[in-house]
Tab-separated table of C-alpha atoms and ligand atoms in Angstrom:
chain	number	residue	atom	x	y	z
H	8	MET	CA	124.761	85.625	-57.344
H	9	PRO	CA	125.481	85.154	-53.561
H	10	THR	CA	127.870	82.419	-53.247
H	11	ARG	CA	129.728	83.039	-49.736
H	12	PRO	CA	127.961	83.773	-46.800
H	13	PRO	CA	125.896	87.557	-46.181
H	14	LEU	CA	127.576	90.590	-45.066
H	15	LEU	CA	126.499	90.824	-41.804
H	16	ASP	CA	127.300	93.758	-39.275
H	17	SER	CA	127.695	92.976	-35.257
H	18	LEU	CA	123.967	93.502	-35.013
H	19	GLY	CA	122.886	91.418	-37.475
H	20	ARG	CA	121.913	93.673	-40.515
H	21	ALA	CA	122.598	91.931	-43.636
H	22	HIS	CA	123.821	94.164	-46.472
H	23	THR	CA	122.707	93.864	-49.775
H	24	ASN	CA	123.055	97.522	-50.988
H	25	LEU	CA	125.976	99.156	-52.624
H	26	ARG	CA	126.509	102.917	-53.337
H	27	MET	CA	129.029	103.597	-56.079
H	28	SER	CA	130.857	106.908	-56.053
H	29	VAL	CA	132.010	107.139	-60.009
H	30	THR	CA	133.924	110.598	-59.200
H	31	ASP	CA	133.868	113.119	-56.943
H	32	ARG	CA	133.884	116.015	-59.629
H	33	CYS	CA	130.762	118.016	-60.262
H	34	ASN	CA	129.387	120.460	-62.817
H	35	ILE	CA	127.699	122.648	-60.282
H	36	ARG	CA	128.416	123.624	-56.311
H	37	CYS	CA	125.579	123.067	-53.614
H	38	PHE	CA	126.506	124.681	-50.505
H	39	TYR	CA	124.992	121.443	-48.637
H	40	CYS	CA	127.625	119.320	-50.308
H	41	MET	CA	130.352	120.982	-51.569
H	42	PRO	CA	132.689	124.051	-51.223
H	43	GLU	CA	132.046	127.414	-53.332
H	44	GLU	CA	135.347	127.369	-54.457
H	45	ASN	CA	139.165	125.812	-54.222
H	46	VAL	CA	137.421	122.568	-54.261
H	47	GLU	CA	140.123	119.655	-53.709
H	48	PHE	CA	139.283	116.806	-56.082
H	49	LYS	CA	141.350	113.551	-56.113
H	50	PRO	CA	143.893	113.389	-58.979
H	51	ARG	CA	142.484	111.276	-62.045
H	52	GLU	CA	144.936	108.359	-61.660
H	53	GLU	CA	143.339	107.838	-58.161
H	54	ILE	CA	139.879	106.975	-59.149
H	55	LEU	CA	138.560	103.881	-59.907
H	56	THR	CA	138.739	102.624	-63.480
H	57	PHE	CA	135.418	100.832	-64.697
H	58	GLU	CA	136.887	97.430	-64.708
H	59	GLU	CA	138.064	98.164	-60.824
H	60	LEU	CA	134.269	99.211	-59.999
H	61	VAL	CA	132.939	96.155	-61.958
H	62	ARG	CA	135.236	93.351	-60.279
H	63	PHE	CA	134.512	95.053	-56.625
H	64	ALA	CA	130.456	95.104	-58.027
H	65	ARG	CA	131.074	91.288	-58.906
H	66	ILE	CA	132.623	90.562	-55.592
H	67	CYS	CA	129.927	92.591	-53.657
H	68	SER	CA	127.106	90.538	-55.446
H	69	ALA	CA	129.152	87.174	-54.560
H	70	LEU	CA	128.179	88.425	-50.599
H	71	GLY	CA	124.738	88.821	-51.290
H	72	VAL	CA	124.814	92.669	-52.595
H	73	ASN	CA	121.876	92.910	-55.083
H	74	LYS	CA	121.459	96.971	-55.733
H	75	ILE	CA	123.363	99.208	-56.885
H	76	ARG	CA	123.031	103.290	-56.770
H	77	VAL	CA	125.861	105.033	-58.853
H	78	THR	CA	126.660	108.353	-57.284
H	79	GLY	CA	129.173	111.213	-56.940
H	80	GLY	CA	129.890	113.856	-56.984
H	81	GLU	CA	128.032	113.929	-60.558
H	82	PRO	CA	128.144	110.966	-61.754
H	83	LEU	CA	126.781	112.364	-65.487
H	84	VAL	CA	130.388	113.962	-66.122
H	85	ARG	CA	132.419	110.647	-65.783
H	86	ARG	CA	133.416	109.863	-69.482
H	87	ASN	CA	132.001	107.103	-70.756
H	88	LEU	CA	129.688	106.289	-67.861
H	89	PRO	CA	127.167	104.057	-69.930
H	90	GLU	CA	129.772	101.312	-70.768
H	91	LEU	CA	130.020	101.033	-66.806
H	92	ILE	CA	126.285	100.546	-66.425
H	93	THR	CA	126.275	97.818	-69.695
H	94	ALA	CA	128.813	96.010	-67.967
H	95	LEU	CA	127.129	96.315	-64.256
H	96	VAL	CA	123.796	95.171	-65.909
H	97	LYS	CA	125.288	92.237	-66.754
H	98	ILE	CA	126.508	90.939	-63.167
H	99	GLN	CA	124.996	88.007	-61.821
H	100	GLY	CA	122.714	88.919	-58.658
H	101	ILE	CA	122.495	92.363	-59.579
H	102	ASP	CA	118.778	93.315	-59.391
H	103	GLU	CA	118.481	96.581	-59.816
H	104	ILE	CA	120.888	99.056	-60.707
H	105	ALA	CA	120.007	103.282	-60.340
H	106	LEU	CA	121.287	106.222	-60.354
H	107	THR	CA	121.357	109.839	-59.118
H	108	THR	CA	121.840	112.589	-60.881
H	109	ASN	CA	121.443	116.674	-60.849
H	110	GLY	CA	120.234	116.405	-63.990
H	111	ILE	CA	122.431	119.038	-66.020
H	112	LEU	CA	123.687	116.572	-68.381
H	113	LEU	CA	120.853	114.331	-68.487
H	114	SER	CA	119.477	115.427	-71.520
H	115	GLU	CA	122.322	114.600	-73.253
H	116	GLN	CA	122.811	111.636	-71.763
H	117	ALA	CA	119.383	109.667	-70.704
H	118	GLU	CA	118.824	108.019	-74.151
H	119	ALA	CA	122.266	106.048	-74.097
H	120	LEU	CA	122.020	105.194	-70.515
H	121	ARG	CA	118.552	104.083	-70.768
H	122	GLN	CA	119.871	101.566	-73.946
H	123	ALA	CA	122.838	100.685	-71.507
H	124	GLY	CA	120.189	98.932	-69.523
H	125	LEU	CA	119.709	101.298	-66.622
H	126	LYS	CA	116.169	101.513	-65.589
H	127	ARG	CA	115.440	103.527	-62.620
H	128	LEU	CA	117.173	107.370	-62.019
H	129	ASN	CA	116.917	109.778	-59.037
H	130	ILE	CA	117.093	113.058	-60.465
H	131	SER	CA	117.476	115.649	-57.715
H	132	LEU	CA	115.252	118.664	-57.687
H	133	ASP	CA	115.285	121.100	-54.671
H	134	THR	CA	113.258	124.102	-56.712
H	135	LEU	CA	111.416	125.247	-59.491
H	136	ASP	CA	113.008	128.616	-58.966
H	137	ASP	CA	115.685	129.969	-61.175
H	138	ASP	CA	117.133	132.433	-58.367
H	139	THR	CA	116.209	129.668	-55.607
H	140	PHE	CA	118.676	127.094	-57.567
H	141	PHE	CA	121.414	129.390	-57.999
H	142	ARG	CA	121.202	130.309	-54.213
H	143	LEU	CA	121.535	126.468	-53.390
H	144	SER	CA	123.970	125.372	-56.378
H	145	ARG	CA	126.024	128.344	-56.994
H	146	ARG	CA	125.431	128.106	-60.591
H	147	ARG	CA	122.305	128.801	-62.879
H	148	GLY	CA	120.827	125.486	-64.927
H	149	ILE	CA	117.582	124.920	-63.915
H	150	GLU	CA	116.112	124.864	-67.498
H	151	ARG	CA	118.705	122.393	-68.365
H	152	VAL	CA	117.367	120.107	-65.309
H	153	LEU	CA	113.505	120.254	-65.854
H	154	GLU	CA	114.697	119.929	-69.936
H	155	GLY	CA	117.250	115.945	-68.506
H	156	ILE	CA	113.698	115.418	-66.593
H	157	ALA	CA	111.486	115.658	-69.358
H	158	THR	CA	114.400	113.572	-71.602
H	159	ALA	CA	114.201	110.837	-69.019
H	160	GLN	CA	110.575	110.239	-69.337
H	161	ARG	CA	110.528	110.622	-72.995
H	162	VAL	CA	113.383	108.107	-73.357
H	163	GLY	CA	111.216	105.318	-71.045
H	164	PHE	CA	112.829	104.816	-68.093
H	165	GLU	CA	110.855	102.643	-65.683
H	166	GLN	CA	111.240	104.424	-62.342
H	167	ILE	CA	112.090	108.282	-62.243
H	168	ARG	CA	112.248	109.568	-58.567
H	169	LEU	CA	112.627	113.307	-57.762
H	170	ASN	CA	114.617	114.166	-54.336
H	171	ALA	CA	114.378	117.536	-52.943
H	172	ILE	CA	116.530	118.501	-50.230
H	173	ALA	CA	114.906	121.007	-48.077
H	174	ILE	CA	116.484	123.766	-45.865
H	175	ARG	CA	114.319	126.101	-43.221
H	176	GLY	CA	114.748	129.639	-44.612
H	177	LEU	CA	115.384	128.865	-48.181
H	178	THR	CA	113.131	125.934	-49.576
H	179	GLU	CA	109.986	126.258	-47.626
H	180	GLU	CA	108.126	128.143	-50.546
H	181	ASP	CA	109.258	125.337	-52.839
H	182	ILE	CA	107.395	122.400	-50.933
H	183	VAL	CA	103.871	122.749	-52.942
H	184	PRO	CA	104.935	123.677	-56.508
H	185	LEU	CA	107.403	120.724	-56.448
H	186	ALA	CA	104.755	118.578	-55.092
H	187	GLU	CA	102.419	120.110	-57.874
H	188	PHE	CA	104.792	119.319	-60.282
H	189	ALA	CA	105.598	115.787	-59.461
H	190	MET	CA	101.577	115.309	-59.536
H	191	GLN	CA	101.412	116.826	-63.050
H	192	GLN	CA	104.108	114.611	-64.266
H	193	SER	CA	103.146	111.619	-62.223
H	194	LEU	CA	106.512	111.025	-60.993
H	195	GLU	CA	108.042	110.085	-57.247
H	196	LEU	CA	108.985	112.803	-55.173
H	197	ARG	CA	110.834	112.509	-51.949
H	198	PHE	CA	111.834	115.226	-49.171
H	199	ILE	CA	115.404	114.743	-47.366
H	200	GLU	CA	116.729	116.539	-44.642
H	201	PHE	CA	119.643	118.210	-44.586
H	202	MET	CA	122.330	116.140	-43.068
H	203	PRO	CA	126.012	117.646	-41.469
H	204	LEU	CA	127.855	116.642	-44.836
H	205	ASP	CA	128.400	120.040	-46.226
H	206	ALA	CA	131.915	121.572	-46.966
H	207	GLU	CA	131.992	124.500	-45.122
H	208	GLY	CA	130.468	123.109	-41.940
H	209	ASN	CA	127.743	125.304	-42.184
H	210	TRP	CA	125.030	122.542	-40.955
H	211	GLY	CA	122.940	123.325	-38.019
H	212	ASN	CA	119.978	121.529	-36.652
H	213	SER	CA	118.265	125.047	-37.089
H	214	ALA	CA	118.635	124.640	-40.838
H	215	VAL	CA	117.031	121.534	-40.857
H	216	LEU	CA	113.610	121.694	-42.329
H	217	THR	CA	112.407	118.381	-41.019
H	218	GLY	CA	109.859	115.920	-42.654
H	219	ALA	CA	107.264	116.247	-40.231
H	220	THR	CA	106.942	119.936	-40.936
H	221	ILE	CA	107.067	119.360	-45.183
H	222	LYS	CA	104.502	117.145	-44.057
H	223	GLU	CA	101.991	119.911	-42.295
H	224	THR	CA	102.810	122.128	-45.227
H	225	LEU	CA	101.886	119.494	-47.627
H	226	GLU	CA	98.551	118.876	-45.638
H	227	GLU	CA	97.114	122.192	-45.215
H	228	HIS	CA	97.449	122.864	-49.097
H	229	PHE	CA	96.492	119.209	-50.684
H	230	GLY	CA	94.481	117.753	-46.930
H	231	LYS	CA	95.545	114.754	-45.555
H	232	LEU	CA	98.493	112.491	-46.796
H	233	ILE	CA	97.377	108.850	-46.832
H	234	ALA	CA	100.208	106.301	-45.734
H	235	ALA	CA	101.232	104.037	-48.359
H	236	ASP	CA	102.654	100.730	-47.997
H	237	ARG	CA	105.942	99.419	-47.492
H	238	PRO	CA	107.763	96.664	-49.889
H	239	ASP	CA	110.807	97.161	-48.601
H	240	ALA	CA	111.459	97.280	-45.059
H	241	SER	CA	114.845	98.665	-45.375
H	242	GLN	CA	114.066	101.517	-47.254
H	243	PRO	CA	114.512	104.571	-45.560
H	244	ALA	CA	111.748	106.845	-47.246
H	245	VAL	CA	108.253	107.247	-45.616
H	246	ASP	CA	105.777	107.186	-48.396
H	247	PHE	CA	102.184	108.600	-48.619
H	248	LYS	CA	99.705	108.906	-51.539
H	249	PHE	CA	97.408	111.906	-51.987
H	250	THR	CA	93.372	111.805	-51.629
H	251	SER	CA	93.019	112.605	-55.040
H	252	GLY	CA	94.976	109.411	-56.111
H	253	LYS	CA	97.608	111.185	-57.899
H	254	GLY	CA	101.217	111.497	-57.183
H	255	ARG	CA	103.718	110.098	-54.291
H	256	ILE	CA	105.380	111.852	-51.906
H	257	GLY	CA	108.190	110.445	-49.460
H	258	PHE	CA	110.092	111.614	-46.579
H	259	ILE	CA	113.656	110.744	-45.775
H	260	ASN	CA	114.094	111.822	-42.375
H	261	PRO	CA	117.828	110.720	-41.248
H	262	VAL	CA	118.028	113.451	-38.983
H	263	SER	CA	114.524	113.922	-36.843
H	264	GLU	CA	114.003	110.061	-36.971
H	265	PRO	CA	117.027	108.245	-37.854
H	266	PHE	CA	116.445	104.551	-39.999
H	267	CYS	CA	119.914	103.240	-38.702
H	268	SER	CA	118.323	100.042	-36.907
H	269	THR	CA	117.794	98.727	-40.922
H	270	CYS	CA	120.665	100.096	-42.574
H	271	ASN	CA	121.662	97.923	-45.423
H	272	ARG	CA	124.090	99.945	-47.015
H	273	LEU	CA	127.682	99.805	-47.859
H	274	ARG	CA	129.892	102.498	-49.681
H	275	ILE	CA	132.774	102.616	-52.267
H	276	THR	CA	134.126	106.245	-52.471
H	277	ALA	CA	135.448	107.277	-55.874
H	278	GLU	CA	139.388	106.743	-55.429
H	279	GLY	CA	138.017	103.209	-53.730
H	280	LYS	CA	137.853	103.607	-50.088
H	281	VAL	CA	134.999	101.403	-48.604
H	282	ARG	CA	132.591	102.981	-45.953
H	283	ASN	CA	130.165	101.645	-43.490
H	284	CYS	CA	127.907	104.655	-43.133
H	285	LEU	CA	127.422	108.260	-44.529
H	286	PHE	CA	128.878	109.056	-41.446
H	287	SER	CA	131.846	106.859	-40.478
H	288	THR	CA	135.280	108.057	-39.489
H	289	SER	CA	137.049	105.551	-41.025
H	290	GLU	CA	137.391	104.008	-44.423
H	291	TRP	CA	138.864	100.566	-45.790
H	292	ASP	CA	141.097	100.789	-48.672
H	293	ALA	CA	139.937	98.576	-51.343
H	294	GLN	CA	141.978	100.397	-54.062
H	295	GLN	CA	145.466	99.594	-52.701
H	296	LEU	CA	144.312	95.668	-53.193
H	297	LEU	CA	142.752	96.270	-56.308
H	298	ARG	CA	145.666	97.326	-57.737
H	299	ASN	CA	148.384	95.751	-56.230
H	300	GLY	CA	147.189	92.387	-56.737
H	301	GLY	CA	145.058	91.727	-53.932
H	302	SER	CA	142.690	88.818	-54.128
H	303	ASP	CA	138.893	88.510	-54.369
H	304	GLU	CA	139.274	86.415	-50.961
H	305	GLU	CA	141.317	89.621	-49.611
H	306	ILE	CA	139.297	92.154	-51.113
H	307	GLU	CA	136.032	90.179	-49.038
H	308	MET	CA	137.603	89.981	-46.134
H	309	LEU	CA	138.412	94.139	-46.660
H	310	ILE	CA	134.543	94.514	-47.291
H	311	ARG	CA	133.597	92.007	-44.345
H	312	ASP	CA	135.955	94.259	-41.414
H	313	CYS	CA	134.250	97.137	-42.663
H	314	VAL	CA	130.600	96.140	-42.352
H	315	LEU	CA	131.758	94.500	-38.908
H	316	ALA	CA	132.915	98.142	-37.818
H	317	LYS	CA	129.738	99.318	-38.507
H	318	LYS	CA	128.135	101.722	-35.506
H	319	ALA	CA	124.834	100.690	-34.253
H	320	ALA	CA	123.807	104.549	-35.313
H	321	HIS	CA	124.994	107.472	-36.532
H	322	GLY	CA	124.476	109.834	-33.738
H	323	ILE	CA	123.813	113.048	-34.911
H	324	ASP	CA	121.711	113.443	-31.996
H	325	THR	CA	124.362	113.134	-29.707
H	326	PRO	CA	127.265	115.079	-28.476
H	327	GLU	CA	129.827	112.738	-29.199
H	328	PHE	CA	128.828	113.603	-32.584
H	329	GLU	CA	131.764	113.762	-34.785
H	330	LYS	CA	131.350	115.187	-38.279
H	331	PRO	CA	133.210	113.001	-40.988
H	332	GLU	CA	136.237	114.813	-42.497
H	333	ARG	CA	134.803	114.436	-46.011
H	334	ALA	CA	131.798	116.609	-47.629
H	335	MET	CA	129.420	114.700	-49.490
H	336	TYR	CA	130.410	115.177	-52.593
H	337	GLN	CA	133.538	112.959	-51.426
H	338	ILE	CA	131.907	109.917	-50.282
H	339	GLY	CA	129.193	109.828	-52.699
H	340	GLY	CA	125.434	110.547	-51.522
N	7	LIG	N1	124.835	114.683	-57.865
N	7	LIG	C1	124.237	113.974	-58.027
N	7	LIG	C2	122.912	114.845	-57.244
N	7	LIG	O1	123.084	115.718	-56.791
N	7	LIG	O2	121.860	113.947	-57.321
N	7	LIG	C3	124.325	112.925	-57.464
N	7	LIG	C4	125.329	112.762	-55.723
N	7	LIG	S1	124.378	114.126	-54.548
N	7	LIG	C5	125.778	113.944	-53.078
N	7	LIG	C6	122.947	112.801	-54.284
N	7	LIG	C7	121.768	113.153	-53.437
N	7	LIG	O3	122.928	113.581	-51.923
N	7	LIG	C8	121.108	114.648	-54.034
N	7	LIG	O4	119.845	114.267	-53.822
N	7	LIG	C9	121.857	115.596	-52.653
N	7	LIG	O5	120.643	117.060	-52.854
N	7	LIG	C10	122.114	115.182	-51.364
N	7	LIG	N2	123.117	115.671	-50.662
N	7	LIG	C11	124.122	116.423	-50.949
N	7	LIG	N3	124.395	117.050	-49.834
N	7	LIG	C12	123.273	116.315	-48.555
N	7	LIG	C13	123.319	116.745	-47.717
N	7	LIG	N4	124.296	117.621	-46.696
N	7	LIG	N5	122.305	116.102	-46.461
N	7	LIG	C14	121.260	115.706	-47.092
N	7	LIG	N6	121.534	115.366	-48.739
N	7	LIG	C15	122.486	115.760	-49.681
N	8	LIG	FE1	127.178	118.378	-57.112
N	8	LIG	FE2	124.948	116.260	-56.309
N	8	LIG	FE3	126.820	117.441	-54.629
N	8	LIG	FE4	124.925	119.386	-55.632
N	8	LIG	S1	124.857	117.480	-53.889
N	8	LIG	S2	127.212	120.181	-55.770
N	8	LIG	S3	124.904	118.282	-57.699
N	8	LIG	S4	127.378	116.336	-56.089
């Protein structure tokens, strides 16, 4: 519940959305996010406890944050995750809690997560093809992801969205089958452009399959897409409906059409570093305050400093762009 002035940055953007990473570990190795081998994970004692995460979330809610997305690494590898959800749901002023998962462990955990009060799930599904899944994630397991989706539907999640990262030269053939799958299952599907957050430095503009290209492919196959209403102006996705009326498709185009001017997101990494952007090159250390007797006021000041330092835009398209040192799995997507 906001009891303090809102979290405004120097451009007047109010920060109401917290991305909370609960682990940097993962059970697969997507090439756009993690190295294939010798992954450097933070020692377990560095990772924030549930109590620390909940305290941080409570402080954020007093500053006007009303949405939390739990992410990682793979959040479902964090032991007893439903306990964290139960505690987050109780925080006054948090209207929406969502979780982003690769779906591998979802069939085992969907029921407990739903019972803990989680209503919204984003499940990453870049392909339906076993070999492409292996090429992307360097692991097998697409059938477990599909089982996870089916279980989540069965246990009554109110909103399940599929996220597909699109890579030129790799996932073009997946666009139409994914859209057909989403339609059949009555799920929302969002395509996300590949961002320079991979661990091995292989990102290049030429690997970005843009939202516009994907939309063309879909329109060739399904006919014209119809723009859908946009209830939340700060949402990064631009959504469309099919003429058939079934299914909904969205595009998140951070590279070809950056949405920084309406960004309302704040992030905390699994070990308690606060970030104002996926691409920020500075971090603010909340762990140190959380563990050394820092007061709520001191943590509030740290969050405000972080938000105030937010740049106008990520600048991927500018010559000055500096890739952050940390890859996606270390930040929290
Ligand atoms: N492990 C979970 C998962 O994969 O859904 C949650 C964490 S993951 C980092 C969150 C989202 O970030 C996923 O949908 C993933 O596809 C996306 N992602 C990872 N690396 C990316 C990149 N370089 N560019 C764009 N999206 C990326
Ligand atoms: Fe793991 Fe998610 Fe990163 Fe893939 S995108 S390696 S599933 S954290």
